[in-house]
Amino acid sequence: MPKHLTAEQVEHFHTRGYAFPFRAFDAGRAADYRGRIEAYEAAMGHDANRTLKIKGHLAFPWLVDIARTPAILDAVEDLIGPDILLFGASIFAKDARDPRYVSWHQDSAYFGLTPHREVTAWVALSEASSLHGCLRVSPGTHRGPALRHVETFAKDNMLAKGQTLTEIDEATAVEMPLSAGQFSLHHEQTAHSSLPNRSHERRVGFAFFYIPTEVRMATGRGKATLVRGVDRFGHWDADALPRHDLDPLSMQQLGQSWGAYKDGEIRQASDMEPVE
Ligand SMILES: O=C(O)CCC(=O)C(=O)O
């Protein structure tokens, strides 16, 4: 018996690679979290997209709390079982009338996980409608092969390498509009993207990356946080969780992970030898 999704929604996720919308918390709480992100941006003098990436949750204890929201974990448990690790989180914030977009991509290309069982919960901290440039998916792509991405580094592309799948048929795209406090779920191999924000409001979302404890890094050990159940596999070392806002130890790990991802030698899966 699923905890949060219906049996039909579980089936839909497994066959189509996504499911939505679900409620994490109310709009008031979403606005509070968004306000905290914007206070951080004001204090730092830069857009959170520049820093709260890959291990973005390590910046603030309340971001780890969002990742532990019972409704989100119940939904994720329905898809990957009761022993759950959080291995990352990234903000995706688009300003009002913002030309920035996210090109079609598979998260699995750079996550470096094996087997491919990761599930992303994209949590809306503001309205994220079609006009705001909500997340879109290409159904069923999670059942296909690891696709080859072209690294474009295009100016308005929000992805670190502008990585792009060139063969996704736009006509297949399904939009996943959400209101503040709702979340969607997608499989790491589901091709997804988003268009520019054509609205006069900012669109803020946080993507949280969850894996069952049996999943490991294809190359060496990684760091993650057990957010539910028991880890009987021990493939991961513990993240340096923030003891307080902007804890220097946590920020060091965050900076290293984001730097390795965006500037380092991380190669896409389709370029590497299979390890399974
Ligand atoms: O928020 C977006 O526009 C893109 C999000 C995304 O690529 C992801 O959640 O993996």
Short mmCIF file of C-alpha atoms and ligand atoms in Angstrom, two decimals:
data_model
loop_
_atom_site.label_atom_id
_atom_site.label_comp_id
_atom_site.label_asym_id
_atom_site.label_seq_id
_atom_site.Cartn_x
_atom_site.Cartn_y
_atom_site.Cartn_z
CA MET A 1 0.00 0.00 0.00
CA PRO A 2 1.69 3.28 -1.08
CA LYS A 3 2.12 5.98 1.58
CA HIS A 4 1.52 9.14 -0.47
CA LEU A 5 0.97 8.21 -4.11
CA THR A 6 -1.89 6.14 -5.42
CA ALA A 7 -1.11 2.78 -7.05
CA GLU A 8 -1.92 4.47 -10.40
CA GLN A 9 0.58 7.27 -9.73
CA VAL A 10 3.29 4.74 -8.84
CA GLU A 11 2.56 2.85 -12.05
CA HIS A 12 2.53 6.12 -14.02
CA PHE A 13 5.96 7.05 -12.61
CA HIS A 14 7.46 3.69 -13.52
CA THR A 15 6.07 3.66 -17.07
CA ARG A 16 6.30 7.40 -17.91
CA GLY A 17 9.18 8.54 -15.68
CA TYR A 18 7.43 11.33 -13.77
CA ALA A 19 4.46 12.13 -11.55
CA PHE A 20 2.89 15.35 -10.22
CA PRO A 21 1.47 17.40 -8.54
CA PHE A 22 1.85 16.58 -4.84
CA ARG A 23 1.72 18.88 -1.84
CA ALA A 24 4.80 19.21 0.38
CA PHE A 25 3.58 22.10 2.56
CA ASP A 26 1.31 25.14 2.30
CA ALA A 27 1.99 28.27 0.26
CA GLY A 28 2.81 30.28 3.40
CA ARG A 29 5.66 27.95 4.31
CA ALA A 30 6.91 28.01 0.71
CA ALA A 31 6.93 31.85 0.85
CA ASP A 32 8.89 31.73 4.10
CA TYR A 33 11.58 29.49 2.53
CA ARG A 34 11.70 31.66 -0.57
CA GLY A 35 12.15 34.73 1.66
CA ARG A 36 15.12 33.04 3.36
CA ILE A 37 16.74 32.33 -0.01
CA GLU A 38 16.21 35.92 -1.08
CA ALA A 39 17.66 37.22 2.20
CA TYR A 40 20.75 35.07 1.51
CA GLU A 41 20.98 36.50 -2.03
CA ALA A 42 20.66 40.06 -0.71
CA ALA A 43 23.38 39.42 1.88
CA MET A 44 25.74 37.80 -0.65
CA GLY A 45 24.95 40.18 -3.48
CA HIS A 46 24.47 37.36 -5.96
CA ASP A 47 21.88 35.02 -7.44
CA ALA A 48 21.58 31.75 -5.45
CA ASN A 49 21.90 29.85 -8.76
CA ARG A 50 25.60 30.63 -8.54
CA THR A 51 26.16 28.80 -5.28
CA LEU A 52 23.30 26.60 -4.00
CA LYS A 53 23.97 23.77 -6.44
CA ILE A 54 24.63 20.01 -6.32
CA LYS A 55 25.00 20.04 -2.51
CA GLY A 56 22.95 23.23 -2.04
CA HIS A 57 21.21 21.81 1.04
CA LEU A 58 24.50 22.03 2.95
CA ALA A 59 24.14 25.83 3.19
CA PHE A 60 21.26 25.87 5.67
CA PRO A 61 19.72 23.45 8.19
CA TRP A 62 16.25 24.48 6.98
CA LEU A 63 17.08 23.23 3.47
CA VAL A 64 17.87 19.83 5.00
CA ASP A 65 14.50 20.12 6.79
CA ILE A 66 12.77 20.65 3.44
CA ALA A 67 14.49 17.51 2.15
CA ARG A 68 13.10 15.65 5.17
CA THR A 69 9.50 16.86 4.66
CA PRO A 70 7.37 13.78 5.46
CA ALA A 71 5.09 14.15 2.42
CA ILE A 72 8.11 14.25 0.09
CA LEU A 73 9.81 11.27 1.74
CA ASP A 74 6.55 9.28 1.73
CA ALA A 75 6.20 9.89 -2.01
CA VAL A 76 9.85 9.00 -2.67
CA GLU A 77 9.50 5.87 -0.51
CA ASP A 78 6.59 4.77 -2.69
CA LEU A 79 9.01 4.77 -5.64
CA ILE A 80 12.36 3.58 -4.25
CA GLY A 81 11.60 1.92 -0.93
CA PRO A 82 12.06 2.86 2.74
CA ASP A 83 15.85 3.26 2.98
CA ILE A 84 16.56 6.65 1.44
CA LEU A 85 19.67 8.78 1.03
CA LEU A 86 19.69 12.41 -0.02
CA PHE A 87 22.78 12.89 -2.12
CA GLY A 88 22.22 16.43 -3.38
CA ALA A 89 20.02 19.45 -3.99
CA SER A 90 20.09 22.36 -6.47
CA ILE A 91 18.19 25.60 -6.74
CA PHE A 92 16.65 26.67 -10.05
CA ALA A 93 15.49 30.28 -9.77
CA LYS A 94 14.39 32.35 -12.77
CA ASP A 95 13.71 36.04 -12.42
CA ALA A 96 10.61 37.74 -13.80
CA ARG A 97 10.81 37.98 -17.60
CA ASP A 98 14.03 35.98 -17.53
CA PRO A 99 15.39 34.58 -20.83
CA ARG A 100 17.26 31.80 -19.03
CA TYR A 101 16.12 28.26 -19.74
CA VAL A 102 17.13 24.66 -19.05
CA SER A 103 17.88 22.55 -22.12
CA TRP A 104 16.72 18.94 -22.51
CA HIS A 105 18.95 16.72 -20.41
CA GLN A 106 19.10 13.54 -18.32
CA ASP A 107 20.38 14.07 -14.77
CA SER A 108 21.89 10.57 -14.94
CA ALA A 109 24.44 11.82 -17.46
CA TYR A 110 26.51 13.53 -14.76
CA PHE A 111 25.28 12.11 -11.46
CA GLY A 112 27.56 9.10 -11.83
CA LEU A 113 25.20 6.74 -9.99
CA THR A 114 24.68 3.04 -10.46
CA PRO A 115 22.14 1.52 -10.81
CA HIS A 116 19.94 4.30 -12.17
CA ARG A 117 17.27 4.54 -9.51
CA GLU A 118 17.60 8.18 -8.44
CA VAL A 119 14.39 10.21 -8.07
CA THR A 120 14.30 14.01 -8.06
CA ALA A 121 11.64 15.90 -6.11
CA TRP A 122 11.33 19.41 -7.61
CA VAL A 123 9.78 21.59 -4.90
CA ALA A 124 8.08 24.84 -5.91
CA LEU A 125 8.80 27.74 -3.54
CA SER A 126 6.76 30.08 -5.79
CA GLU A 127 4.17 29.64 -8.48
CA ALA A 128 5.70 27.61 -11.33
CA SER A 129 3.14 27.62 -14.15
CA SER A 130 3.66 27.25 -17.88
CA LEU A 131 4.04 31.06 -18.11
CA HIS A 132 6.73 30.94 -15.38
CA GLY A 133 8.72 28.33 -17.31
CA CYS A 134 7.83 25.25 -15.28
CA LEU A 135 9.65 21.94 -15.54
CA ARG A 136 8.84 19.79 -18.62
CA VAL A 137 9.51 16.11 -19.21
CA SER A 138 9.72 13.81 -22.20
CA PRO A 139 7.69 10.76 -21.11
CA GLY A 140 9.25 7.32 -21.24
CA THR A 141 12.81 8.50 -21.93
CA HIS A 142 13.91 6.97 -18.61
CA ARG A 143 13.45 3.51 -20.14
CA GLY A 144 15.82 4.23 -23.02
CA PRO A 145 19.62 4.34 -23.13
CA ALA A 146 22.00 6.93 -21.66
CA LEU A 147 21.79 9.65 -24.30
CA ARG A 148 24.72 11.71 -25.54
CA HIS A 149 24.68 15.38 -24.49
CA VAL A 150 26.30 18.18 -26.46
CA GLU A 151 28.01 20.61 -24.06
CA THR A 152 27.04 24.02 -25.48
CA PHE A 153 27.89 26.34 -22.55
CA ALA A 154 25.18 28.58 -24.05
CA LYS A 155 24.81 31.94 -22.28
CA ASP A 156 21.22 31.69 -21.09
CA ASN A 157 21.32 27.96 -20.39
CA MET A 158 21.09 27.43 -16.61
CA LEU A 159 22.92 24.09 -16.73
CA ALA A 160 26.59 24.20 -15.77
CA LYS A 161 27.81 22.87 -19.11
CA GLY A 162 24.79 23.86 -21.20
CA GLN A 163 24.45 20.12 -21.76
CA THR A 164 21.79 19.44 -24.35
CA LEU A 165 20.02 16.47 -25.87
CA THR A 166 19.42 17.39 -29.48
CA GLU A 167 17.02 14.61 -30.42
CA ILE A 168 14.11 15.13 -28.05
CA ASP A 169 10.88 15.74 -29.92
CA GLU A 170 9.34 18.96 -28.51
CA ALA A 171 5.92 17.59 -29.39
CA THR A 172 6.32 14.92 -26.69
CA ALA A 173 6.93 17.47 -23.91
CA VAL A 174 4.63 17.38 -20.90
CA GLU A 175 4.66 20.44 -18.66
CA MET A 176 4.49 19.98 -14.89
CA PRO A 177 2.96 23.22 -13.53
CA LEU A 178 3.03 23.56 -9.75
CA SER A 179 1.76 26.05 -7.22
CA ALA A 180 3.91 27.19 -4.29
CA GLY A 181 4.45 24.31 -1.85
CA GLN A 182 3.78 21.54 -4.39
CA PHE A 183 6.34 19.14 -5.85
CA SER A 184 6.84 16.91 -8.85
CA LEU A 185 8.89 13.73 -9.18
CA HIS A 186 11.07 12.57 -12.06
CA HIS A 187 13.47 9.68 -12.66
CA GLU A 188 17.12 10.60 -13.24
CA GLN A 189 16.99 9.28 -16.82
CA THR A 190 13.79 11.13 -17.75
CA ALA A 191 14.77 13.87 -20.20
CA HIS A 192 13.57 17.23 -18.87
CA SER A 193 13.91 20.94 -19.60
CA SER A 194 12.25 24.30 -18.98
CA LEU A 195 11.53 27.40 -21.03
CA PRO A 196 12.21 31.06 -20.10
CA ASN A 197 10.04 32.77 -17.51
CA ARG A 198 7.56 34.93 -19.43
CA SER A 199 5.69 36.03 -16.30
CA HIS A 200 6.22 39.16 -14.22
CA GLU A 201 6.97 37.04 -11.13
CA ARG A 202 10.09 35.19 -10.05
CA ARG A 203 10.00 31.37 -10.29
CA VAL A 204 11.94 29.60 -7.51
CA GLY A 205 12.29 25.85 -7.17
CA PHE A 206 14.61 23.50 -5.32
CA ALA A 207 15.40 20.05 -6.70
CA PHE A 208 16.26 17.35 -4.13
CA PHE A 209 18.05 14.18 -5.29
CA TYR A 210 17.14 10.90 -3.55
CA ILE A 211 18.49 7.38 -3.96
CA PRO A 212 17.83 4.02 -2.32
CA THR A 213 20.77 3.00 -0.11
CA GLU A 214 21.85 0.23 -2.51
CA VAL A 215 22.81 2.81 -5.16
CA ARG A 216 26.46 3.81 -5.24
CA MET A 217 28.77 6.08 -7.18
CA ALA A 218 30.16 4.40 -10.29
CA THR A 219 33.58 5.88 -9.50
CA GLY A 220 34.65 5.71 -5.85
CA ARG A 221 32.83 6.82 -2.74
CA GLY A 222 30.50 9.79 -2.47
CA LYS A 223 28.88 11.67 0.39
CA ALA A 224 25.18 11.59 1.24
CA THR A 225 22.72 11.87 4.11
CA LEU A 226 20.41 9.13 5.32
CA VAL A 227 16.99 10.80 5.48
CA ARG A 228 14.86 7.71 6.15
CA GLY A 229 15.30 4.06 7.13
CA VAL A 230 18.55 2.15 7.51
CA ASP A 231 21.67 2.00 5.35
CA ARG A 232 22.65 -1.68 5.13
CA PHE A 233 25.08 -1.13 2.24
CA GLY A 234 27.52 1.53 3.47
CA HIS A 235 28.42 2.81 0.00
CA TRP A 236 28.42 6.45 1.16
CA ASP A 237 30.27 8.62 3.66
CA ALA A 238 28.29 11.17 5.66
CA ASP A 239 27.74 14.70 4.38
CA ALA A 240 29.00 17.53 6.62
CA LEU A 241 25.50 18.68 7.57
CA PRO A 242 25.17 22.36 8.55
CA ARG A 243 25.07 22.94 12.31
CA HIS A 244 23.88 26.48 11.61
CA ASP A 245 23.31 28.74 8.61
CA LEU A 246 26.38 28.88 6.33
CA ASP A 247 28.41 26.56 8.57
CA PRO A 248 31.98 26.85 7.17
CA LEU A 249 32.58 23.07 7.19
CA SER A 250 29.39 22.38 5.24
CA MET A 251 30.05 25.27 2.88
CA GLN A 252 33.47 23.83 2.15
CA GLN A 253 31.93 20.52 1.05
CA LEU A 254 29.26 22.36 -0.93
CA GLY A 255 31.89 24.46 -2.72
CA GLN A 256 34.04 21.41 -3.52
CA SER A 257 31.11 19.41 -4.94
CA TRP A 258 29.80 22.27 -7.05
CA GLY A 259 33.31 23.15 -8.26
CA ALA A 260 34.05 19.54 -9.25
CA TYR A 261 30.75 19.37 -11.12
CA LYS A 262 30.98 22.63 -13.01
CA ASP A 263 34.73 23.04 -13.54
CA GLY A 264 36.13 19.58 -12.88
CA GLU A 265 36.69 16.38 -14.70
CA ILE A 266 33.25 14.87 -14.25
CA ARG A 267 32.42 13.19 -17.54
CA GLN A 268 29.03 12.20 -18.84
CA ALA A 269 27.96 8.57 -18.45
CA SER A 270 27.77 7.88 -22.17
CA ASP A 271 31.53 8.60 -22.38
CA MET A 272 32.44 6.10 -19.69
CA GLU A 273 32.86 2.32 -19.65
CA PRO A 274 29.86 0.47 -18.21
CA VAL A 275 30.56 -0.69 -14.66
CA GLU A 276 27.63 -3.07 -14.06
O1 LIG B 1 13.96 24.02 -12.70
C1 LIG B 1 14.28 23.83 -13.87
O2 LIG B 1 13.93 24.60 -14.74
C2 LIG B 1 15.10 22.64 -14.25
C3 LIG B 1 15.25 21.66 -13.12
C4 LIG B 1 16.13 20.50 -13.40
O3 LIG B 1 16.81 20.42 -14.39
C5 LIG B 1 16.16 19.42 -12.42
O4 LIG B 1 15.41 19.46 -11.44
O5 LIG B 1 16.94 18.47 -12.59
#
